mmCIF file of C-alpha atoms in Angstrom:
data_model
loop_
_atom_site.group_PDB
_atom_site.id
_atom_site.type_symbol
_atom_site.label_atom_id
_atom_site.label_comp_id
_atom_site.label_asym_id
_atom_site.label_seq_id
_atom_site.Cartn_x
_atom_site.Cartn_y
_atom_site.Cartn_z
ATOM 1 C CA UNK A 69 -157.071 43.311 -82.233
ATOM 2 C CA UNK A 70 -154.763 42.991 -85.220
ATOM 3 C CA UNK A 71 -151.760 43.348 -82.955
ATOM 4 C CA UNK A 72 -152.575 40.055 -81.254
ATOM 5 C CA UNK A 73 -152.124 37.967 -84.379
ATOM 6 C CA UNK A 74 -149.461 39.378 -86.663
ATOM 7 C CA UNK A 75 -149.218 36.923 -89.608
ATOM 8 C CA UNK A 76 -145.916 35.086 -89.861
ATOM 9 C CA UNK A 77 -144.320 36.927 -86.953
ATOM 10 C CA UNK A 78 -143.680 33.862 -84.796
ATOM 11 C CA UNK A 79 -141.985 32.004 -87.641
ATOM 12 C CA UNK A 80 -139.830 34.731 -89.075
ATOM 13 C CA UNK A 81 -139.549 37.132 -86.111
ATOM 14 C CA UNK A 82 -138.587 40.334 -87.911
ATOM 15 C CA UNK A 83 -137.008 40.486 -91.338
ATOM 16 C CA UNK A 84 -133.234 40.647 -91.204
ATOM 17 C CA UNK A 85 -132.048 44.184 -91.948
ATOM 18 C CA UNK A 86 -130.388 44.601 -95.318
ATOM 19 C CA UNK A 87 -127.043 45.372 -93.766
ATOM 20 C CA UNK A 88 -123.976 45.688 -96.017
ATOM 21 C CA UNK A 89 -121.034 43.396 -95.599
ATOM 22 C CA UNK A 90 -118.846 44.421 -92.652
ATOM 23 C CA UNK A 91 -115.859 46.504 -93.612
ATOM 24 C CA UNK A 92 -112.413 46.604 -91.987
ATOM 25 C CA UNK A 93 -113.701 48.871 -89.193
ATOM 26 C CA UNK A 94 -116.806 46.802 -88.455
ATOM 27 C CA UNK A 95 -115.280 44.992 -85.506
ATOM 28 C CA UNK A 96 -114.437 48.197 -83.682
ATOM 29 C CA UNK A 97 -117.861 49.603 -84.562
ATOM 30 C CA UNK A 98 -119.458 46.439 -83.174
ATOM 31 C CA UNK A 99 -117.520 46.945 -79.965
ATOM 32 C CA UNK A 100 -118.750 50.543 -79.840
ATOM 33 C CA UNK A 101 -122.297 49.208 -80.210
ATOM 34 C CA UNK A 102 -121.761 46.809 -77.318
ATOM 35 C CA UNK A 103 -120.229 49.541 -75.174
ATOM 36 C CA UNK A 104 -123.134 51.896 -75.867
ATOM 37 C CA UNK A 105 -125.653 49.130 -75.209
ATOM 38 C CA UNK A 106 -123.985 48.293 -71.888
ATOM 39 C CA UNK A 107 -123.940 51.934 -70.808
ATOM 40 C CA UNK A 108 -127.645 52.288 -71.550
ATOM 41 C CA UNK A 109 -128.365 49.015 -69.739
ATOM 42 C CA UNK A 110 -126.532 50.337 -66.680
ATOM 43 C CA UNK A 111 -128.560 53.536 -66.982
ATOM 44 C CA UNK A 112 -131.660 51.332 -67.022
ATOM 45 C CA UNK A 113 -130.562 49.664 -63.796
ATOM 46 C CA UNK A 114 -130.032 53.063 -62.176
ATOM 47 C CA UNK A 115 -133.420 54.212 -63.499
ATOM 48 C CA UNK A 116 -135.089 51.299 -61.741
ATOM 49 C CA UNK A 117 -133.313 52.281 -58.510
ATOM 50 C CA UNK A 118 -134.391 55.903 -59.008
ATOM 51 C CA UNK A 119 -138.013 54.925 -59.629
ATOM 52 C CA UNK A 120 -138.058 52.655 -56.577
ATOM 53 C CA UNK A 121 -136.622 55.407 -54.370
ATOM 54 C CA UNK A 122 -139.207 57.820 -55.782
ATOM 55 C CA UNK A 123 -142.019 55.368 -54.984
ATOM 56 C CA UNK A 124 -140.705 54.924 -51.443
ATOM 57 C CA UNK A 125 -140.315 58.675 -51.008
ATOM 58 C CA UNK A 126 -143.953 59.224 -51.939
ATOM 59 C CA UNK A 127 -145.058 56.434 -49.599
ATOM 60 C CA UNK A 128 -143.074 57.870 -46.696
ATOM 61 C CA UNK A 129 -144.414 61.369 -47.416
ATOM 62 C CA UNK A 130 -147.966 60.025 -47.336
ATOM 63 C CA UNK A 131 -147.239 58.304 -44.017
ATOM 64 C CA UNK A 132 -145.835 61.521 -42.543
ATOM 65 C CA UNK A 133 -148.927 63.462 -43.638
ATOM 66 C CA UNK A 134 -151.161 60.792 -42.079
ATOM 67 C CA UNK A 135 -149.181 60.888 -38.821
ATOM 68 C CA UNK A 136 -149.318 64.684 -38.752
ATOM 69 C CA UNK A 137 -153.109 64.487 -38.961
ATOM 70 C CA UNK A 138 -153.184 61.916 -36.137
ATOM 71 C CA UNK A 139 -150.924 64.108 -34.003
ATOM 72 C CA UNK A 140 -153.143 67.154 -34.589
ATOM 73 C CA UNK A 141 -156.270 65.150 -33.718
ATOM 74 C CA UNK A 142 -154.546 63.757 -30.608
ATOM 75 C CA UNK A 143 -153.547 67.214 -29.442
ATOM 76 C CA UNK A 144 -157.129 68.420 -29.879
ATOM 77 C CA UNK A 145 -158.337 65.412 -27.887
ATOM 78 C CA UNK A 146 -155.868 66.155 -25.079
ATOM 79 C CA UNK A 147 -157.193 69.737 -24.882
ATOM 80 C CA UNK A 148 -160.760 68.422 -24.501
ATOM 81 C CA UNK A 149 -159.724 65.855 -21.878
ATOM 82 C CA UNK A 150 -157.743 68.412 -19.873
ATOM 83 C CA UNK A 151 -160.761 70.707 -19.857
ATOM 84 C CA UNK A 152 -162.901 67.859 -18.522
ATOM 85 C CA UNK A 153 -160.352 66.953 -15.870
ATOM 86 C CA UNK A 154 -160.121 70.612 -14.844
ATOM 87 C CA UNK A 155 -163.913 70.893 -14.539
ATOM 88 C CA UNK A 156 -163.985 67.800 -12.324
ATOM 89 C CA UNK A 157 -161.227 69.202 -10.107
ATOM 90 C CA UNK A 158 -163.046 72.500 -9.744
ATOM 91 C CA UNK A 159 -166.252 70.676 -8.794
ATOM 92 C CA UNK A 160 -164.387 68.718 -6.123
ATOM 93 C CA UNK A 161 -162.863 71.943 -4.802
ATOM 94 C CA UNK A 162 -166.314 73.512 -4.497
ATOM 95 C CA UNK A 163 -167.494 70.532 -2.437
ATOM 96 C CA UNK A 164 -164.691 71.299 -0.024
ATOM 97 C CA UNK A 165 -162.761 68.181 -0.907
ATOM 98 C CA UNK A 166 -164.110 66.493 2.292
ATOM 99 C CA UNK A 167 -164.125 62.692 2.452
ATOM 100 C CA UNK A 168 -167.614 61.077 2.208
ATOM 101 C CA UNK A 169 -167.623 60.129 5.963
ATOM 102 C CA UNK A 170 -167.071 63.725 7.055
ATOM 103 C CA UNK A 171 -169.714 64.953 4.650
ATOM 104 C CA UNK A 172 -172.204 62.403 6.117
ATOM 105 C CA UNK A 173 -171.457 63.561 9.661
ATOM 106 C CA UNK A 174 -172.027 67.180 8.707
ATOM 107 C CA UNK A 175 -175.102 66.594 6.576
ATOM 108 C CA UNK A 176 -178.496 67.490 8.045
ATOM 109 C CA UNK A 177 -180.259 65.221 5.547
ATOM 110 C CA UNK A 178 -178.656 61.761 5.361
ATOM 111 C CA UNK A 179 -180.916 60.830 2.395
ATOM 112 C CA UNK A 180 -179.786 63.846 0.432
ATOM 113 C CA UNK A 181 -176.179 63.096 1.291
ATOM 114 C CA UNK A 182 -176.420 59.472 0.136
ATOM 115 C CA UNK A 183 -177.913 60.615 -3.147
ATOM 116 C CA UNK A 184 -175.095 63.140 -3.532
ATOM 117 C CA UNK A 185 -172.496 60.554 -2.563
ATOM 118 C CA UNK A 186 -173.755 58.278 -5.334
ATOM 119 C CA UNK A 187 -173.387 61.092 -7.826
ATOM 120 C CA UNK A 188 -169.934 61.819 -6.404
ATOM 121 C CA UNK A 189 -168.847 58.213 -6.934
ATOM 122 C CA UNK A 190 -170.082 58.405 -10.511
ATOM 123 C CA UNK A 191 -168.163 61.643 -10.980
ATOM 124 C CA UNK A 192 -164.987 60.137 -9.514
ATOM 125 C CA UNK A 193 -165.332 57.157 -11.843
ATOM 126 C CA UNK A 194 -165.813 59.471 -14.817
ATOM 127 C CA UNK A 195 -162.803 61.543 -13.753
ATOM 128 C CA UNK A 196 -160.662 58.404 -13.499
ATOM 129 C CA UNK A 197 -161.788 57.460 -17.030
ATOM 130 C CA UNK A 198 -160.842 60.909 -18.342
ATOM 131 C CA UNK A 199 -157.390 60.689 -16.752
ATOM 132 C CA UNK A 200 -156.886 57.181 -18.145
ATOM 133 C CA UNK A 201 -157.867 58.314 -21.658
ATOM 134 C CA UNK A 202 -155.631 61.346 -21.278
ATOM 135 C CA UNK A 203 -152.647 59.130 -20.445
ATOM 136 C CA UNK A 204 -153.406 56.811 -23.373
ATOM 137 C CA UNK A 205 -153.721 59.722 -25.791
ATOM 138 C CA UNK A 206 -150.425 61.182 -24.608
ATOM 139 C CA UNK A 207 -148.747 57.772 -25.080
ATOM 140 C CA UNK A 208 -150.206 57.584 -28.599
ATOM 141 C CA UNK A 209 -148.839 61.034 -29.403
ATOM 142 C CA UNK A 210 -145.381 60.002 -28.263
ATOM 143 C CA UNK A 211 -145.552 56.930 -30.542
ATOM 144 C CA UNK A 212 -146.815 59.002 -33.469
ATOM 145 C CA UNK A 213 -143.921 61.415 -33.006
ATOM 146 C CA UNK A 214 -141.460 58.505 -32.866
ATOM 147 C CA UNK A 215 -142.979 56.980 -36.035
ATOM 148 C CA UNK A 216 -142.871 60.338 -37.813
ATOM 149 C CA UNK A 217 -139.171 60.667 -36.992
ATOM 150 C CA UNK A 218 -138.494 57.198 -38.409
ATOM 151 C CA UNK A 219 -140.416 58.031 -41.589
ATOM 152 C CA UNK A 220 -138.486 61.282 -41.965
ATOM 153 C CA UNK A 221 -135.208 59.402 -41.689
ATOM 154 C CA UNK A 222 -136.328 56.878 -44.316
ATOM 155 C CA UNK A 223 -137.567 59.717 -46.508
ATOM 156 C CA UNK A 224 -134.188 61.429 -46.371
ATOM 157 C CA UNK A 225 -132.381 58.149 -47.073
ATOM 158 C CA UNK A 226 -134.541 57.624 -50.176
ATOM 159 C CA UNK A 227 -133.846 61.152 -51.343
ATOM 160 C CA UNK A 228 -130.130 60.415 -51.110
ATOM 161 C CA UNK A 229 -130.681 57.214 -53.121
ATOM 162 C CA UNK A 230 -132.633 59.173 -55.732
ATOM 163 C CA UNK A 231 -129.868 61.735 -56.141
ATOM 164 C CA UNK A 232 -127.223 59.013 -56.382
ATOM 165 C CA UNK A 233 -129.245 57.071 -58.974
ATOM 166 C CA UNK A 234 -129.945 60.273 -60.914
ATOM 167 C CA UNK A 235 -126.229 61.014 -61.165
ATOM 168 C CA UNK A 236 -125.506 57.456 -62.329
ATOM 169 C CA UNK A 237 -128.213 57.705 -64.983
ATOM 170 C CA UNK A 238 -126.975 61.043 -66.267
ATOM 171 C CA UNK A 239 -123.333 59.892 -66.267
ATOM 172 C CA UNK A 240 -124.084 56.670 -68.181
ATOM 173 C CA UNK A 241 -126.297 58.403 -70.747
ATOM 174 C CA UNK A 242 -123.715 61.141 -71.228
ATOM 175 C CA UNK A 243 -120.961 58.557 -71.747
ATOM 176 C CA UNK A 244 -123.074 56.673 -74.297
ATOM 177 C CA UNK A 245 -123.983 59.878 -76.140
ATOM 178 C CA UNK A 246 -120.330 60.930 -76.237
ATOM 179 C CA UNK A 247 -119.358 57.591 -77.782
ATOM 180 C CA UNK A 248 -122.052 57.948 -80.412
ATOM 181 C CA UNK A 249 -121.273 61.617 -81.096
ATOM 182 C CA UNK A 250 -117.778 60.671 -82.249
ATOM 183 C CA UNK A 251 -119.180 58.605 -85.112
ATOM 184 C CA UNK A 252 -119.660 59.894 -88.622
ATOM 185 C CA UNK A 253 -123.173 59.903 -90.104
ATOM 186 C CA UNK A 254 -122.418 56.751 -92.117
ATOM 187 C CA UNK A 255 -121.101 55.012 -89.007
ATOM 188 C CA UNK A 256 -124.223 55.974 -87.061
ATOM 189 C CA UNK A 257 -126.401 54.427 -89.749
ATOM 190 C CA UNK A 258 -124.262 51.297 -89.679
ATOM 191 C CA UNK A 259 -124.461 51.273 -85.871
ATOM 192 C CA UNK A 260 -128.265 51.191 -86.059
ATOM 193 C CA UNK A 261 -128.063 48.338 -88.557
ATOM 194 C CA UNK A 262 -125.764 46.416 -86.237
ATOM 195 C CA UNK A 263 -128.202 46.974 -83.384
ATOM 196 C CA UNK A 264 -131.104 45.673 -85.476
ATOM 197 C CA UNK A 265 -129.039 42.730 -86.691
ATOM 198 C CA UNK A 266 -128.125 41.729 -83.123
ATOM 199 C CA UNK A 267 -131.800 41.863 -82.112
ATOM 200 C CA UNK A 268 -132.814 39.840 -85.166
ATOM 201 C CA UNK A 269 -130.249 37.134 -84.508
ATOM 202 C CA UNK A 270 -131.234 36.922 -80.834
ATOM 203 C CA UNK A 271 -134.924 36.642 -81.770
ATOM 204 C CA UNK A 272 -134.190 33.999 -84.410
ATOM 205 C CA UNK A 273 -132.140 31.927 -81.957
ATOM 206 C CA UNK A 274 -134.893 32.216 -79.330
ATOM 207 C CA UNK A 275 -137.612 31.095 -81.729
ATOM 208 C CA UNK A 276 -135.449 28.189 -82.882
ATOM 209 C CA UNK A 277 -135.471 26.824 -79.336
ATOM 210 C CA UNK A 278 -139.216 26.222 -79.703
ATOM 211 C CA UNK A 279 -139.830 28.361 -76.604
ATOM 212 C CA UNK A 280 -143.280 29.446 -77.818
ATOM 213 C CA UNK A 281 -144.006 26.717 -80.339
ATOM 214 C CA UNK A 282 -147.072 25.552 -78.407
ATOM 215 C CA UNK A 283 -148.000 28.899 -76.872
ATOM 216 C CA UNK A 284 -151.695 29.534 -77.463
ATOM 217 C CA UNK A 285 -152.600 31.670 -74.443
ATOM 218 C CA UNK A 286 -155.418 34.100 -75.185
ATOM 219 C CA UNK A 287 -155.539 37.558 -73.658
ATOM 220 C CA UNK A 288 -158.130 38.303 -71.019
ATOM 221 C CA UNK A 289 -160.292 41.397 -71.453
ATOM 222 C CA UNK A 290 -158.016 43.268 -69.037
ATOM 223 C CA UNK A 291 -154.964 41.996 -70.926
ATOM 224 C CA UNK A 292 -156.406 43.297 -74.200
ATOM 225 C CA UNK A 293 -156.956 46.726 -72.651
ATOM 226 C CA UNK A 294 -153.384 46.779 -71.333
ATOM 227 C CA UNK A 295 -152.004 45.845 -74.766
ATOM 228 C CA UNK A 296 -154.193 48.438 -76.460
ATOM 229 C CA UNK A 297 -152.849 51.134 -74.137
ATOM 230 C CA UNK A 298 -149.209 50.074 -74.581
ATOM 231 C CA UNK A 299 -149.370 49.824 -78.375
ATOM 232 C CA UNK A 300 -151.150 53.182 -78.589
ATOM 233 C CA UNK A 301 -147.961 54.744 -77.146
ATOM 234 C CA UNK A 302 -145.775 53.515 -80.021
ATOM 235 C CA UNK A 303 -143.689 56.369 -81.376
ATOM 236 C CA UNK A 304 -143.469 58.261 -78.077
ATOM 237 C CA UNK A 305 -139.942 58.806 -76.719
ATOM 238 C CA UNK A 306 -138.215 56.962 -73.912
ATOM 239 C CA UNK A 307 -137.444 59.303 -71.007
ATOM 240 C CA UNK A 308 -136.053 57.867 -67.788
ATOM 241 C CA UNK A 309 -138.403 58.222 -64.822
ATOM 242 C CA UNK A 310 -141.349 59.108 -67.096
ATOM 243 C CA UNK A 311 -144.832 57.646 -66.682
ATOM 244 C CA UNK A 312 -146.618 59.421 -69.528
ATOM 245 C CA UNK A 313 -148.584 60.764 -71.079
ATOM 246 C CA UNK A 314 -146.011 62.115 -73.554
ATOM 247 C CA UNK A 315 -143.050 59.873 -72.714
ATOM 248 C CA UNK A 316 -142.278 56.725 -70.714
ATOM 249 C CA UNK A 317 -139.479 54.594 -69.411
ATOM 250 C CA UNK A 318 -139.848 50.822 -69.697
ATOM 251 C CA UNK A 319 -141.632 50.138 -66.406
ATOM 252 C CA UNK A 320 -143.520 53.417 -66.606
ATOM 253 C CA UNK A 321 -145.114 52.083 -69.798
ATOM 254 C CA UNK A 322 -146.041 48.674 -68.384
ATOM 255 C CA UNK A 323 -147.357 49.984 -65.067
ATOM 256 C CA UNK A 324 -149.491 52.671 -66.743
ATOM 257 C CA UNK A 325 -150.795 50.196 -69.324
ATOM 258 C CA UNK A 326 -152.043 47.882 -66.600
ATOM 259 C CA UNK A 327 -153.420 50.785 -64.599
ATOM 260 C CA UNK A 328 -155.435 51.730 -67.689
ATOM 261 C CA UNK A 329 -156.709 48.148 -67.680
ATOM 262 C CA UNK A 330 -157.853 48.522 -64.070
ATOM 263 C CA UNK A 331 -154.951 46.802 -62.274
ATOM 264 C CA UNK A 332 -152.407 48.626 -60.109
ATOM 265 C CA UNK A 333 -148.999 46.933 -60.343
ATOM 266 C CA UNK A 334 -145.557 47.882 -58.936
ATOM 267 C CA UNK A 335 -143.797 50.807 -60.606
ATOM 268 C CA UNK A 336 -140.397 49.205 -61.289
ATOM 269 C CA UNK A 337 -139.323 46.156 -63.277
ATOM 270 C CA UNK A 338 -137.556 44.688 -60.250
ATOM 271 C CA UNK A 339 -140.648 45.032 -58.074
ATOM 272 C CA UNK A 340 -142.814 43.683 -60.872
ATOM 273 C CA UNK A 341 -140.559 40.620 -60.931
ATOM 274 C CA UNK A 342 -140.587 40.273 -57.147
ATOM 275 C CA UNK A 343 -144.294 40.735 -56.493
ATOM 276 C CA UNK A 344 -146.171 39.481 -59.553
ATOM 277 C CA UNK A 345 -146.838 35.760 -60.194
ATOM 278 C CA UNK A 346 -144.231 34.116 -62.434
ATOM 279 C CA UNK A 347 -145.265 31.921 -65.337
ATOM 280 C CA UNK A 348 -143.461 29.745 -67.892
ATOM 281 C CA UNK A 349 -142.488 31.306 -71.206
ATOM 282 C CA UNK A 350 -144.535 28.671 -73.048
ATOM 283 C CA UNK A 351 -147.633 29.810 -71.149
ATOM 284 C CA UNK A 352 -147.298 33.493 -72.067
ATOM 285 C CA UNK A 353 -150.353 35.372 -73.208
ATOM 286 C CA UNK A 354 -150.799 38.965 -74.423
ATOM 287 C CA UNK A 355 -150.543 41.413 -71.545
ATOM 288 C CA UNK A 356 -147.951 39.397 -69.617
ATOM 289 C CA UNK A 357 -144.728 41.210 -68.759
ATOM 290 C CA UNK A 358 -141.305 39.970 -69.845
ATOM 291 C CA UNK A 359 -138.450 40.846 -67.488
ATOM 292 C CA UNK A 360 -135.019 41.071 -69.117
ATOM 293 C CA UNK A 361 -131.398 40.747 -67.968
ATOM 294 C CA UNK A 362 -130.061 39.186 -64.787
ATOM 295 C CA UNK A 363 -130.618 42.388 -62.793
ATOM 296 C CA UNK A 364 -134.229 42.722 -64.050
ATOM 297 C CA UNK A 365 -133.390 46.170 -65.404
ATOM 298 C CA UNK A 366 -135.781 46.096 -68.366
ATOM 299 C CA UNK A 367 -139.398 45.089 -68.906
ATOM 300 C CA UNK A 368 -141.677 44.793 -71.935
ATOM 301 C CA UNK A 369 -145.263 43.713 -72.581
ATOM 302 C CA UNK A 370 -145.924 40.585 -74.600
ATOM 303 C CA UNK A 371 -148.442 41.238 -77.386
ATOM 304 C CA UNK A 372 -148.588 37.744 -78.895
ATOM 305 C CA UNK A 373 -147.044 35.829 -81.795
ATOM 306 C CA UNK A 374 -143.501 36.213 -80.503
ATOM 307 C CA UNK A 375 -143.596 40.013 -80.251
ATOM 308 C CA UNK A 376 -143.499 42.578 -77.477
ATOM 309 C CA UNK A 377 -143.901 46.328 -77.108
ATOM 310 C CA UNK A 378 -141.466 48.318 -74.993
ATOM 311 C CA UNK A 379 -139.728 51.620 -74.320
ATOM 312 C CA UNK A 380 -136.159 50.599 -75.262
ATOM 313 C CA UNK A 381 -133.739 53.247 -73.974
ATOM 314 C CA UNK A 382 -132.815 56.933 -74.165
ATOM 315 C CA UNK A 383 -132.641 58.080 -77.767
ATOM 316 C CA UNK A 384 -135.204 55.510 -78.887
ATOM 317 C CA UNK A 385 -138.978 55.531 -79.155
ATOM 318 C CA UNK A 386 -141.587 53.041 -77.936
ATOM 319 C CA UNK A 387 -141.696 50.271 -80.496
ATOM 320 C CA UNK A 388 -142.545 46.657 -81.280
ATOM 321 C CA UNK A 389 -139.714 44.129 -81.181
ATOM 322 C CA UNK A 390 -139.094 40.420 -80.932
ATOM 323 C CA UNK A 391 -139.848 39.082 -77.457
ATOM 324 C CA UNK A 392 -136.559 37.158 -77.533
ATOM 325 C CA UNK A 393 -134.392 40.003 -78.800
ATOM 326 C CA UNK A 394 -132.905 40.415 -75.299
ATOM 327 C CA UNK A 395 -132.037 37.809 -72.666
ATOM 328 C CA UNK A 396 -135.245 36.875 -70.814
ATOM 329 C CA UNK A 397 -135.022 36.497 -67.051
ATOM 330 C CA UNK A 398 -138.683 35.758 -66.288
ATOM 331 C CA UNK A 399 -142.283 36.299 -67.315
ATOM 332 C CA UNK A 400 -144.811 37.677 -64.832
ATOM 333 C CA UNK A 401 -148.579 38.023 -64.990
ATOM 334 C CA UNK A 402 -150.412 41.073 -63.629
ATOM 335 C CA UNK A 403 -153.800 39.565 -64.491
ATOM 336 C CA UNK A 404 -154.319 36.293 -62.588
ATOM 337 C CA UNK A 405 -157.810 35.545 -63.937
#
């Protein structure tokens, strides 16, 4: 794969944009850039919370469906057991309900009675077993109902979290878009240059630390497939909460890329950080995931030679960038082979 060995990328990162010299208003424009970037980062944090709540909502819904099936099966079982218990009671009624001693005294054929008594004991034992199973099934149904109630409560709590996160996302994106909408066309172009310049400088500083100087990790076959999937999405738009095929958010891209490679990983960047094995930056290999910012609100896929592919933020498309162009919190590995 050409993407795994981009010539000169590790040494030069990405060429510095040909930005003009800052004018008198550059400082305020730089502050606008930082404000917009922070708003989108906060939207990213809320997106992670939204995605996590959505994942939990689906899990709770699946649990409720499973419990409903168990309750239905239990109710059917109770009907069968009650019918059996009723049949046994009717049989006992037909025998007159006399104790075995009285039946022996009244029997004209003691041998026939003893044979019948043996069958009676077997029937009583079977009836006791039916009643015991009936009680156990009823207890199970009560527990299923209790569990279903708990899952419903959790489901509703997650729906509230989703709505809250959705509002935060929409508010932050709206605020960022309003800031940008106030800029003239020339200022917008300059804003993009400032953004690229900040990423370039961050990447350059990161490479100068020697963080990946000795990194020679080779991608596994699964890692190659994950990278191929992720890079094939370049040019598609970032949409919060999206998991493809036409758009993605940052963790939607990484989770779907690894799913395409045959590995199911957590949906959100925070869960990817929490549950996947952590590795040193110097040991990175293509396919590993880079978690960014202290709150783990962004994730990208390392593709080798100091580069990564990611879904940046609303208003941007999936692209390649320097792996050190944002503050790295950790690196995790979905593929432990």
